[in-house]
JSON list of C-alpha atoms in Angstrom, two decimals:
[
{"chain": "C", "resi": 1, "resn": "MET", "atom": "CA", "xyz": [-20.18, 79.61, -39.99]},
{"chain": "C", "resi": 2, "resn": "PRO", "atom": "CA", "xyz": [-20.48, 76.43, -38.40]},
{"chain": "C", "resi": 3, "resn": "GLN", "atom": "CA", "xyz": [-23.90, 74.86, -37.57]},
{"chain": "C", "resi": 4, "resn": "LEU", "atom": "CA", "xyz": [-23.58, 72.09, -34.90]},
{"chain": "C", "resi": 5, "resn": "VAL", "atom": "CA", "xyz": [-20.68, 71.28, -32.36]},
{"chain": "C", "resi": 6, "resn": "THR", "atom": "CA", "xyz": [-20.65, 67.71, -31.34]},
{"chain": "C", "resi": 7, "resn": "VAL", "atom": "CA", "xyz": [-18.81, 66.65, -27.98]},
{"chain": "C", "resi": 8, "resn": "LYS", "atom": "CA", "xyz": [-18.57, 63.07, -26.81]},
{"chain": "C", "resi": 9, "resn": "VAL", "atom": "CA", "xyz": [-16.79, 61.76, -23.61]},
{"chain": "C", "resi": 10, "resn": "ASN", "atom": "CA", "xyz": [-16.34, 58.53, -22.96]},
{"chain": "C", "resi": 11, "resn": "ARG", "atom": "CA", "xyz": [-14.70, 57.82, -19.29]},
{"chain": "C", "resi": 12, "resn": "PRO", "atom": "CA", "xyz": [-14.09, 54.89, -17.34]},
{"chain": "C", "resi": 13, "resn": "ASP", "atom": "CA", "xyz": [-16.76, 53.54, -15.05]},
{"chain": "C", "resi": 14, "resn": "ARG", "atom": "CA", "xyz": [-18.63, 56.56, -16.13]},
{"chain": "C", "resi": 15, "resn": "ARG", "atom": "CA", "xyz": [-21.70, 57.16, -18.41]},
{"chain": "C", "resi": 16, "resn": "PRO", "atom": "CA", "xyz": [-20.48, 58.48, -21.92]},
{"chain": "C", "resi": 17, "resn": "VAL", "atom": "CA", "xyz": [-21.42, 62.17, -22.20]},
{"chain": "C", "resi": 18, "resn": "ARG", "atom": "CA", "xyz": [-22.54, 63.30, -25.57]},
{"chain": "C", "resi": 19, "resn": "VAL", "atom": "CA", "xyz": [-23.66, 66.97, -26.27]},
{"chain": "C", "resi": 20, "resn": "TRP", "atom": "CA", "xyz": [-24.91, 68.19, -29.58]},
{"chain": "C", "resi": 21, "resn": "VAL", "atom": "CA", "xyz": [-24.60, 71.75, -29.38]},
{"chain": "C", "resi": 22, "resn": "PRO", "atom": "CA", "xyz": [-26.58, 73.93, -31.81]},
{"chain": "C", "resi": 23, "resn": "VAL", "atom": "CA", "xyz": [-24.35, 77.15, -32.63]},
{"chain": "C", "resi": 24, "resn": "LEU", "atom": "CA", "xyz": [-26.80, 79.43, -33.70]},
{"chain": "C", "resi": 25, "resn": "PRO", "atom": "CA", "xyz": [-29.27, 79.15, -31.17]},
{"chain": "C", "resi": 26, "resn": "VAL", "atom": "CA", "xyz": [-26.84, 79.11, -28.58]},
{"chain": "C", "resi": 27, "resn": "ALA", "atom": "CA", "xyz": [-24.97, 82.01, -30.31]},
{"chain": "C", "resi": 28, "resn": "LEU", "atom": "CA", "xyz": [-28.57, 84.06, -30.01]},
{"chain": "C", "resi": 29, "resn": "VAL", "atom": "CA", "xyz": [-29.10, 83.28, -26.47]},
{"chain": "C", "resi": 30, "resn": "LEU", "atom": "CA", "xyz": [-25.77, 84.48, -25.57]},
{"chain": "C", "resi": 31, "resn": "LEU", "atom": "CA", "xyz": [-25.99, 87.28, -27.77]},
{"chain": "C", "resi": 32, "resn": "PRO", "atom": "CA", "xyz": [-25.37, 89.74, -24.97]},
{"chain": "C", "resi": 33, "resn": "VAL", "atom": "CA", "xyz": [-22.67, 88.06, -24.23]},
{"chain": "C", "resi": 34, "resn": "VAL", "atom": "CA", "xyz": [-21.25, 88.23, -27.66]},
{"chain": "C", "resi": 35, "resn": "VAL", "atom": "CA", "xyz": [-21.78, 92.04, -28.03]},
{"chain": "C", "resi": 36, "resn": "LEU", "atom": "CA", "xyz": [-19.79, 92.40, -25.43]},
{"chain": "C", "resi": 37, "resn": "VAL", "atom": "CA", "xyz": [-16.90, 90.40, -26.40]},
{"chain": "C", "resi": 38, "resn": "VAL", "atom": "CA", "xyz": [-16.80, 92.19, -29.87]},
{"chain": "C", "resi": 39, "resn": "LEU", "atom": "CA", "xyz": [-16.78, 95.79, -28.33]},
{"chain": "C", "resi": 40, "resn": "ALA", "atom": "CA", "xyz": [-13.90, 94.35, -25.78]},
{"chain": "C", "resi": 41, "resn": "ALA", "atom": "CA", "xyz": [-12.24, 92.98, -29.12]},
{"chain": "C", "resi": 42, "resn": "ILE", "atom": "CA", "xyz": [-12.82, 96.74, -30.78]},
{"chain": "C", "resi": 43, "resn": "VAL", "atom": "CA", "xyz": [-11.32, 98.44, -27.73]},
{"chain": "C", "resi": 44, "resn": "ALA", "atom": "CA", "xyz": [-8.32, 96.05, -27.81]},
{"chain": "C", "resi": 45, "resn": "CYS", "atom": "CA", "xyz": [-7.55, 96.81, -31.31]},
{"chain": "C", "resi": 46, "resn": "VAL", "atom": "CA", "xyz": [-7.45, 100.56, -31.09]},
{"chain": "C", "resi": 47, "resn": "VAL", "atom": "CA", "xyz": [-5.53, 100.21, -28.13]},
{"chain": "C", "resi": 48, "resn": "PHE", "atom": "CA", "xyz": [-2.93, 98.19, -30.20]},
{"chain": "C", "resi": 49, "resn": "ARG", "atom": "CA", "xyz": [-3.41, 100.17, -33.13]},
{"chain": "C", "resi": 50, "resn": "ILE", "atom": "CA", "xyz": [-4.86, 97.22, -35.29]},
{"chain": "C", "resi": 51, "resn": "GLY", "atom": "CA", "xyz": [-7.19, 97.83, -38.14]},
{"chain": "C", "resi": 52, "resn": "VAL", "atom": "CA", "xyz": [-10.91, 96.96, -36.34]},
{"chain": "C", "resi": 53, "resn": "ALA", "atom": "CA", "xyz": [-12.15, 95.88, -40.01]},
{"chain": "C", "resi": 54, "resn": "ARG", "atom": "CA", "xyz": [-9.08, 93.94, -40.73]},
{"chain": "C", "resi": 55, "resn": "ALA", "atom": "CA", "xyz": [-9.25, 92.02, -37.14]},
{"chain": "C", "resi": 56, "resn": "LEU", "atom": "CA", "xyz": [-13.16, 91.49, -37.17]},
{"chain": "C", "resi": 57, "resn": "GLY", "atom": "CA", "xyz": [-12.91, 90.08, -41.05]},
{"chain": "C", "resi": 58, "resn": "ALA", "atom": "CA", "xyz": [-9.90, 87.72, -39.91]},
{"chain": "C", "resi": 59, "resn": "ALA", "atom": "CA", "xyz": [-11.82, 86.49, -36.99]},
{"chain": "C", "resi": 60, "resn": "TRP", "atom": "CA", "xyz": [-14.65, 85.89, -39.05]},
{"chain": "C", "resi": 61, "resn": "ARG", "atom": "CA", "xyz": [-12.56, 83.70, -41.27]},
{"chain": "C", "resi": 62, "resn": "VAL", "atom": "CA", "xyz": [-11.44, 81.70, -38.79]},
{"chain": "C", "resi": 63, "resn": "ILE", "atom": "CA", "xyz": [-15.16, 81.18, -37.34]},
{"chain": "C", "resi": 64, "resn": "SER", "atom": "CA", "xyz": [-16.05, 80.57, -41.09]},
{"chain": "C", "resi": 65, "resn": "ALA", "atom": "CA", "xyz": [-13.32, 77.88, -41.70]},
{"chain": "C", "resi": 66, "resn": "LEU", "atom": "CA", "xyz": [-14.25, 76.05, -38.40]},
{"chain": "C", "resi": 67, "resn": "PRO", "atom": "CA", "xyz": [-16.71, 73.38, -40.01]},
{"chain": "C", "resi": 68, "resn": "GLY", "atom": "CA", "xyz": [-15.33, 70.03, -40.90]},
{"chain": "C", "resi": 69, "resn": "ALA", "atom": "CA", "xyz": [-12.48, 70.40, -38.07]},
{"chain": "C", "resi": 70, "resn": "ARG", "atom": "CA", "xyz": [-12.37, 67.42, -35.81]},
{"chain": "C", "resi": 71, "resn": "PHE", "atom": "CA", "xyz": [-10.22, 66.40, -32.83]},
{"chain": "C", "resi": 72, "resn": "ASP", "atom": "CA", "xyz": [-10.50, 62.75, -31.49]},
{"chain": "C", "resi": 73, "resn": "ILE", "atom": "CA", "xyz": [-8.00, 61.95, -28.58]},
{"chain": "C", "resi": 74, "resn": "GLU", "atom": "CA", "xyz": [-7.95, 58.74, -26.77]},
{"chain": "C", "resi": 75, "resn": "HIS", "atom": "CA", "xyz": [-5.97, 57.88, -23.75]},
{"chain": "C", "resi": 76, "resn": "CYS", "atom": "CA", "xyz": [-6.14, 54.49, -22.06]},
{"chain": "C", "resi": 77, "resn": "ARG", "atom": "CA", "xyz": [-10.12, 53.99, -21.86]},
{"chain": "C", "resi": 78, "resn": "THR", "atom": "CA", "xyz": [-10.61, 57.68, -21.82]},
{"chain": "C", "resi": 79, "resn": "ALA", "atom": "CA", "xyz": [-12.00, 59.51, -25.21]},
{"chain": "C", "resi": 80, "resn": "VAL", "atom": "CA", "xyz": [-12.92, 62.76, -26.18]},
{"chain": "C", "resi": 81, "resn": "LEU", "atom": "CA", "xyz": [-14.17, 63.70, -29.27]},
{"chain": "C", "resi": 82, "resn": "VAL", "atom": "CA", "xyz": [-15.10, 67.24, -30.80]},
{"chain": "C", "resi": 83, "resn": "ALA", "atom": "CA", "xyz": [-16.07, 67.95, -34.22]},
{"chain": "C", "resi": 84, "resn": "ILE", "atom": "CA", "xyz": [-17.76, 70.99, -35.59]},
{"chain": "C", "resi": 85, "resn": "ARG", "atom": "CA", "xyz": [-20.08, 70.62, -38.62]},
{"chain": "D", "resi": 1, "resn": "MET", "atom": "CA", "xyz": [6.34, 61.58, -78.83]},
{"chain": "D", "resi": 2, "resn": "THR", "atom": "CA", "xyz": [8.40, 63.11, -76.30]},
{"chain": "D", "resi": 3, "resn": "GLU", "atom": "CA", "xyz": [11.07, 65.74, -76.86]},
{"chain": "D", "resi": 4, "resn": "GLN", "atom": "CA", "xyz": [13.93, 63.44, -75.58]},
{"chain": "D", "resi": 5, "resn": "ARG", "atom": "CA", "xyz": [12.78, 60.57, -77.26]},
{"chain": "D", "resi": 6, "resn": "LYS", "atom": "CA", "xyz": [12.80, 62.83, -80.48]},
{"chain": "D", "resi": 7, "resn": "ASP", "atom": "CA", "xyz": [16.46, 63.79, -79.76]},
{"chain": "D", "resi": 8, "resn": "ILE", "atom": "CA", "xyz": [17.68, 60.18, -79.36]},
{"chain": "D", "resi": 9, "resn": "LEU", "atom": "CA", "xyz": [16.04, 59.33, -83.08]},
{"chain": "D", "resi": 10, "resn": "ASP", "atom": "CA", "xyz": [17.46, 62.55, -84.75]},
{"chain": "D", "resi": 11, "resn": "LEU", "atom": "CA", "xyz": [21.04, 61.23, -83.24]},
{"chain": "D", "resi": 12, "resn": "LEU", "atom": "CA", "xyz": [20.28, 57.86, -84.61]},
{"chain": "D", "resi": 13, "resn": "VAL", "atom": "CA", "xyz": [19.20, 59.30, -87.90]},
{"chain": "D", "resi": 14, "resn": "ALA", "atom": "CA", "xyz": [22.33, 61.78, -88.00]},
{"chain": "D", "resi": 15, "resn": "GLY", "atom": "CA", "xyz": [24.36, 58.33, -87.19]},
{"chain": "D", "resi": 16, "resn": "LYS", "atom": "CA", "xyz": [25.89, 59.75, -84.19]},
{"chain": "D", "resi": 17, "resn": "ILE", "atom": "CA", "xyz": [24.61, 56.63, -82.04]},
{"chain": "D", "resi": 18, "resn": "THR", "atom": "CA", "xyz": [23.98, 53.34, -83.17]},
{"chain": "D", "resi": 19, "resn": "ALA", "atom": "CA", "xyz": [20.82, 51.60, -83.10]},
{"chain": "D", "resi": 20, "resn": "GLU", "atom": "CA", "xyz": [21.72, 49.38, -80.00]},
{"chain": "D", "resi": 21, "resn": "GLU", "atom": "CA", "xyz": [22.69, 52.79, -78.16]},
{"chain": "D", "resi": 22, "resn": "ALA", "atom": "CA", "xyz": [19.36, 54.43, -79.23]},
{"chain": "D", "resi": 23, "resn": "GLU", "atom": "CA", "xyz": [17.51, 51.44, -77.90]},
{"chain": "D", "resi": 24, "resn": "GLN", "atom": "CA", "xyz": [19.52, 51.95, -74.52]},
{"chain": "D", "resi": 25, "resn": "LEU", "atom": "CA", "xyz": [18.68, 55.23, -74.33]},
{"chain": "D", "resi": 26, "resn": "ILE", "atom": "CA", "xyz": [15.05, 55.51, -74.72]},
{"chain": "D", "resi": 27, "resn": "ALA", "atom": "CA", "xyz": [15.05, 52.39, -72.23]},
{"chain": "D", "resi": 28, "resn": "ALA", "atom": "CA", "xyz": [16.59, 54.55, -69.79]},
{"chain": "D", "resi": 29, "resn": "LEU", "atom": "CA", "xyz": [14.17, 57.37, -70.60]},
{"chain": "D", "resi": 30, "resn": "GLU", "atom": "CA", "xyz": [11.34, 55.18, -69.86]},
{"chain": "D", "resi": 31, "resn": "ARG", "atom": "CA", "xyz": [12.53, 54.00, -66.55]},
{"chain": "D", "resi": 32, "resn": "ASP", "atom": "CA", "xyz": [13.11, 57.56, -65.40]},
{"chain": "D", "resi": 33, "resn": "GLN", "atom": "CA", "xyz": [9.27, 58.37, -66.66]},
{"chain": "D", "resi": 34, "resn": "ALA", "atom": "CA", "xyz": [7.41, 55.52, -65.04]},
{"chain": "D", "resi": 35, "resn": "PRO", "atom": "CA", "xyz": [7.96, 56.35, -61.39]},
{"chain": "D", "resi": 36, "resn": "THR", "atom": "CA", "xyz": [7.16, 60.17, -62.05]},
{"chain": "D", "resi": 37, "resn": "THR", "atom": "CA", "xyz": [4.01, 58.87, -63.43]},
{"chain": "D", "resi": 38, "resn": "ALA", "atom": "CA", "xyz": [3.19, 56.50, -61.10]},
{"chain": "D", "resi": 39, "resn": "SER", "atom": "CA", "xyz": [3.75, 59.19, -57.97]},
{"chain": "D", "resi": 40, "resn": "HIS", "atom": "CA", "xyz": [1.38, 61.45, -59.72]},
{"chain": "D", "resi": 41, "resn": "ASP", "atom": "CA", "xyz": [-1.65, 58.81, -60.08]},
{"chain": "D", "resi": 42, "resn": "ALA", "atom": "CA", "xyz": [-1.10, 57.94, -56.02]},
{"chain": "D", "resi": 43, "resn": "ARG", "atom": "CA", "xyz": [-2.07, 61.58, -55.10]},
{"chain": "D", "resi": 44, "resn": "PRO", "atom": "CA", "xyz": [-5.50, 61.98, -54.70]},
{"chain": "D", "resi": 45, "resn": "LYS", "atom": "CA", "xyz": [-6.96, 64.10, -57.51]},
{"chain": "D", "resi": 46, "resn": "GLY", "atom": "CA", "xyz": [-8.58, 67.32, -56.90]},
{"chain": "D", "resi": 47, "resn": "LYS", "atom": "CA", "xyz": [-7.86, 69.71, -54.26]},
{"chain": "D", "resi": 48, "resn": "VAL", "atom": "CA", "xyz": [-7.28, 68.75, -50.78]},
{"chain": "D", "resi": 49, "resn": "LYS", "atom": "CA", "xyz": [-9.10, 70.19, -47.93]},
{"chain": "D", "resi": 50, "resn": "TYR", "atom": "CA", "xyz": [-8.24, 68.96, -44.66]},
{"chain": "D", "resi": 51, "resn": "LEU", "atom": "CA", "xyz": [-4.77, 68.59, -42.53]},
{"chain": "D", "resi": 52, "resn": "ARG", "atom": "CA", "xyz": [-4.58, 65.17, -40.70]},
{"chain": "D", "resi": 53, "resn": "VAL", "atom": "CA", "xyz": [-2.54, 64.25, -37.85]},
{"chain": "D", "resi": 54, "resn": "LEU", "atom": "CA", "xyz": [-2.74, 60.64, -36.66]},
{"chain": "D", "resi": 55, "resn": "VAL", "atom": "CA", "xyz": [-0.76, 59.65, -33.86]},
{"chain": "D", "resi": 56, "resn": "ASP", "atom": "CA", "xyz": [-1.07, 55.94, -32.37]},
{"chain": "D", "resi": 57, "resn": "ALA", "atom": "CA", "xyz": [1.35, 55.55, -29.35]},
{"chain": "D", "resi": 58, "resn": "THR", "atom": "CA", "xyz": [1.90, 53.22, -26.66]},
{"chain": "D", "resi": 59, "resn": "ASP", "atom": "CA", "xyz": [3.21, 54.39, -23.36]},
{"chain": "D", "resi": 60, "resn": "LEU", "atom": "CA", "xyz": [3.74, 51.79, -20.67]},
{"chain": "D", "resi": 61, "resn": "GLY", "atom": "CA", "xyz": [1.59, 49.36, -21.92]},
{"chain": "D", "resi": 62, "resn": "GLU", "atom": "CA", "xyz": [-1.30, 52.24, -22.44]},
{"chain": "D", "resi": 63, "resn": "ARG", "atom": "CA", "xyz": [-2.61, 53.03, -25.73]},
{"chain": "D", "resi": 64, "resn": "SER", "atom": "CA", "xyz": [-2.88, 56.60, -26.79]},
{"chain": "D", "resi": 65, "resn": "ARG", "atom": "CA", "xyz": [-4.72, 57.64, -30.16]},
{"chain": "D", "resi": 66, "resn": "VAL", "atom": "CA", "xyz": [-5.15, 61.03, -31.65]},
{"chain": "D", "resi": 67, "resn": "ASN", "atom": "CA", "xyz": [-6.97, 61.78, -34.85]},
{"chain": "D", "resi": 68, "resn": "VAL", "atom": "CA", "xyz": [-7.00, 65.41, -35.72]},
{"chain": "D", "resi": 69, "resn": "ARG", "atom": "CA", "xyz": [-8.76, 67.01, -39.00]},
{"chain": "D", "resi": 70, "resn": "VAL", "atom": "CA", "xyz": [-8.26, 70.62, -39.44]},
{"chain": "D", "resi": 71, "resn": "PRO", "atom": "CA", "xyz": [-9.62, 72.55, -42.47]},
{"chain": "D", "resi": 72, "resn": "LEU", "atom": "CA", "xyz": [-6.72, 73.84, -44.87]},
{"chain": "D", "resi": 73, "resn": "GLN", "atom": "CA", "xyz": [-9.28, 77.08, -44.82]},
{"chain": "D", "resi": 74, "resn": "LEU", "atom": "CA", "xyz": [-8.98, 77.41, -41.21]},
{"chain": "D", "resi": 75, "resn": "LEU", "atom": "CA", "xyz": [-5.32, 77.48, -41.52]},
{"chain": "D", "resi": 76, "resn": "ARG", "atom": "CA", "xyz": [-5.11, 80.05, -44.10]},
{"chain": "D", "resi": 77, "resn": "ALA", "atom": "CA", "xyz": [-7.72, 82.07, -41.68]},
{"chain": "D", "resi": 78, "resn": "GLY", "atom": "CA", "xyz": [-5.16, 81.66, -38.81]},
{"chain": "D", "resi": 79, "resn": "VAL", "atom": "CA", "xyz": [-2.23, 83.07, -40.82]},
{"chain": "D", "resi": 80, "resn": "ARG", "atom": "CA", "xyz": [-4.34, 86.10, -41.70]},
{"chain": "D", "resi": 81, "resn": "LEU", "atom": "CA", "xyz": [-5.12, 86.54, -37.97]},
{"chain": "D", "resi": 82, "resn": "ALA", "atom": "CA", "xyz": [-1.40, 86.28, -37.18]},
{"chain": "D", "resi": 83, "resn": "ALA", "atom": "CA", "xyz": [-0.59, 88.76, -39.68]},
{"chain": "D", "resi": 84, "resn": "LEU", "atom": "CA", "xyz": [-2.53, 91.08, -37.62]},
{"chain": "D", "resi": 85, "resn": "ILE", "atom": "CA", "xyz": [0.11, 90.64, -34.46]},
{"chain": "D", "resi": 86, "resn": "PRO", "atom": "CA", "xyz": [1.35, 94.10, -33.71]},
{"chain": "D", "resi": 87, "resn": "PRO", "atom": "CA", "xyz": [5.10, 94.49, -34.17]},
{"chain": "D", "resi": 88, "resn": "GLN", "atom": "CA", "xyz": [6.22, 95.40, -30.48]},
{"chain": "D", "resi": 89, "resn": "ALA", "atom": "CA", "xyz": [4.29, 91.82, -29.74]},
{"chain": "D", "resi": 90, "resn": "LEU", "atom": "CA", "xyz": [6.65, 90.25, -32.01]},
{"chain": "D", "resi": 91, "resn": "VAL", "atom": "CA", "xyz": [9.51, 91.62, -30.58]},
{"chain": "D", "resi": 92, "resn": "LYS", "atom": "CA", "xyz": [8.48, 90.47, -27.16]},
{"chain": "D", "resi": 93, "resn": "ALA", "atom": "CA", "xyz": [7.83, 87.04, -28.78]},
{"chain": "D", "resi": 94, "resn": "ASN", "atom": "CA", "xyz": [11.15, 87.07, -30.19]},
{"chain": "D", "resi": 95, "resn": "ALA", "atom": "CA", "xyz": [12.96, 87.73, -26.97]},
{"chain": "D", "resi": 96, "resn": "SER", "atom": "CA", "xyz": [11.01, 85.11, -25.18]},
{"chain": "D", "resi": 97, "resn": "LEU", "atom": "CA", "xyz": [11.62, 82.42, -27.90]},
{"chain": "D", "resi": 98, "resn": "SER", "atom": "CA", "xyz": [15.50, 83.24, -27.77]},
{"chain": "D", "resi": 99, "resn": "ASP", "atom": "CA", "xyz": [15.34, 83.05, -24.00]},
{"chain": "D", "resi": 100, "resn": "SER", "atom": "CA", "xyz": [13.92, 79.49, -24.55]},
{"chain": "D", "resi": 101, "resn": "GLY", "atom": "CA", "xyz": [16.43, 78.67, -27.09]},
{"chain": "D", "resi": 102, "resn": "VAL", "atom": "CA", "xyz": [14.40, 78.58, -30.21]},
{"chain": "D", "resi": 103, "resn": "PRO", "atom": "CA", "xyz": [16.40, 81.83, -32.04]},
{"chain": "D", "resi": 104, "resn": "ILE", "atom": "CA", "xyz": [13.48, 82.35, -34.38]},
{"chain": "D", "resi": 105, "resn": "ASP", "atom": "CA", "xyz": [12.84, 86.00, -35.84]},
{"chain": "D", "resi": 106, "resn": "LEU", "atom": "CA", "xyz": [8.81, 86.11, -36.01]},
{"chain": "D", "resi": 107, "resn": "THR", "atom": "CA", "xyz": [9.38, 89.51, -37.69]},
{"chain": "D", "resi": 108, "resn": "GLN", "atom": "CA", "xyz": [10.87, 88.17, -40.79]},
{"chain": "D", "resi": 109, "resn": "LEU", "atom": "CA", "xyz": [8.10, 86.02, -41.22]},
{"chain": "D", "resi": 110, "resn": "LYS", "atom": "CA", "xyz": [5.60, 87.45, -43.79]},
{"chain": "D", "resi": 111, "resn": "PRO", "atom": "CA", "xyz": [2.25, 86.53, -44.12]},
{"chain": "D", "resi": 112, "resn": "GLU", "atom": "CA", "xyz": [2.58, 85.71, -47.77]},
{"chain": "D", "resi": 113, "resn": "GLN", "atom": "CA", "xyz": [5.33, 82.76, -47.05]},
{"chain": "D", "resi": 114, "resn": "LEU", "atom": "CA", "xyz": [2.90, 81.25, -44.39]},
{"chain": "D", "resi": 115, "resn": "GLU", "atom": "CA", "xyz": [-0.14, 81.59, -47.19]},
{"chain": "D", "resi": 116, "resn": "ALA", "atom": "CA", "xyz": [2.42, 79.75, -49.57]},
{"chain": "D", "resi": 117, "resn": "LEU", "atom": "CA", "xyz": [3.38, 77.20, -46.96]},
{"chain": "D", "resi": 118, "resn": "VAL", "atom": "CA", "xyz": [-0.21, 76.32, -46.39]},
{"chain": "D", "resi": 119, "resn": "GLU", "atom": "CA", "xyz": [-0.80, 76.43, -50.42]},
{"chain": "D", "resi": 120, "resn": "HIS", "atom": "CA", "xyz": [1.87, 73.51, -50.48]},
{"chain": "D", "resi": 121, "resn": "LEU", "atom": "CA", "xyz": [0.92, 71.55, -47.81]},
{"chain": "D", "resi": 122, "resn": "ASP", "atom": "CA", "xyz": [-1.10, 69.15, -49.74]},
{"chain": "D", "resi": 123, "resn": "GLU", "atom": "CA", "xyz": [2.33, 67.92, -51.21]},
{"chain": "D", "resi": 124, "resn": "VAL", "atom": "CA", "xyz": [3.71, 67.08, -47.56]},
{"chain": "D", "resi": 125, "resn": "THR", "atom": "CA", "xyz": [3.37, 63.93, -46.07]},
{"chain": "D", "resi": 126, "resn": "VAL", "atom": "CA", "xyz": [5.05, 62.92, -42.84]},
{"chain": "D", "resi": 127, "resn": "GLU", "atom": "CA", "xyz": [5.37, 59.77, -41.63]},
{"chain": "D", "resi": 128, "resn": "VAL", "atom": "CA", "xyz": [7.16, 58.42, -38.60]},
{"chain": "D", "resi": 129, "resn": "ASP", "atom": "CA", "xyz": [7.44, 55.17, -37.30]},
{"chain": "D", "resi": 130, "resn": "SER", "atom": "CA", "xyz": [9.16, 53.83, -34.43]},
{"chain": "D", "resi": 131, "resn": "PRO", "atom": "CA", "xyz": [8.40, 50.80, -31.84]},
{"chain": "D", "resi": 132, "resn": "ASP", "atom": "CA", "xyz": [6.28, 53.05, -29.12]},
{"chain": "D", "resi": 133, "resn": "ALA", "atom": "CA", "xyz": [4.25, 55.44, -31.86]},
{"chain": "D", "resi": 134, "resn": "THR", "atom": "CA", "xyz": [3.66, 55.99, -35.23]},
{"chain": "D", "resi": 135, "resn": "VAL", "atom": "CA", "xyz": [2.76, 59.62, -36.53]},
{"chain": "D", "resi": 136, "resn": "ARG", "atom": "CA", "xyz": [1.36, 60.63, -39.73]},
{"chain": "D", "resi": 137, "resn": "VAL", "atom": "CA", "xyz": [0.35, 64.22, -41.10]},
{"chain": "D", "resi": 138, "resn": "PHE", "atom": "CA", "xyz": [-1.04, 64.26, -44.43]},
{"chain": "D", "resi": 139, "resn": "CYS", "atom": "CA", "xyz": [-3.75, 66.11, -46.34]},
{"chain": "D", "resi": 140, "resn": "GLU", "atom": "CA", "xyz": [-6.78, 64.68, -47.69]}
]
């Protein structure tokens, strides 16, 4: 599971923004929202006749596989970096 | 000694080829084997973990750079998630793709095939070089 998400934004004529997001504490703070999202996903699975366990398992696999992903995009003097650890 | 080299020597012993011909055949065999060994050595040892996409482009004098690293595990997980798409949604997606001029039948795309595709991605290297842009896609 991801532990830390790093976001860096460099824009011309502005101060660079660097944000480190610890995933677990943020997820705990947002737990009520997470529960609502999971419930909505379960309802959607039932409506569209998709196996709930399979869908939740696949979603968990996607979340678990996120560490190591890195997106670094630079255009002119603007740069955005998103790294998941 | 390789099987092919042994065959050549057997032919020489049987008198079917001359010593000179045998030498030429062995030399040709060594030439064929050398690039194969080199290409295997060039690949990184061990299992690859990430798909890298590197783009370096210049548009009207402005430089753009993209450096993306995606874990292969994420691609595999995405394939499993895509396998959950209901058939009726695939039919609609097919119709939309067809309308856009991309006649691909997504219902024929099996998750096992996609998983095999991801499994063999480590053997793929794409390099595009043009005056304005360089694109490299590879696994590491």
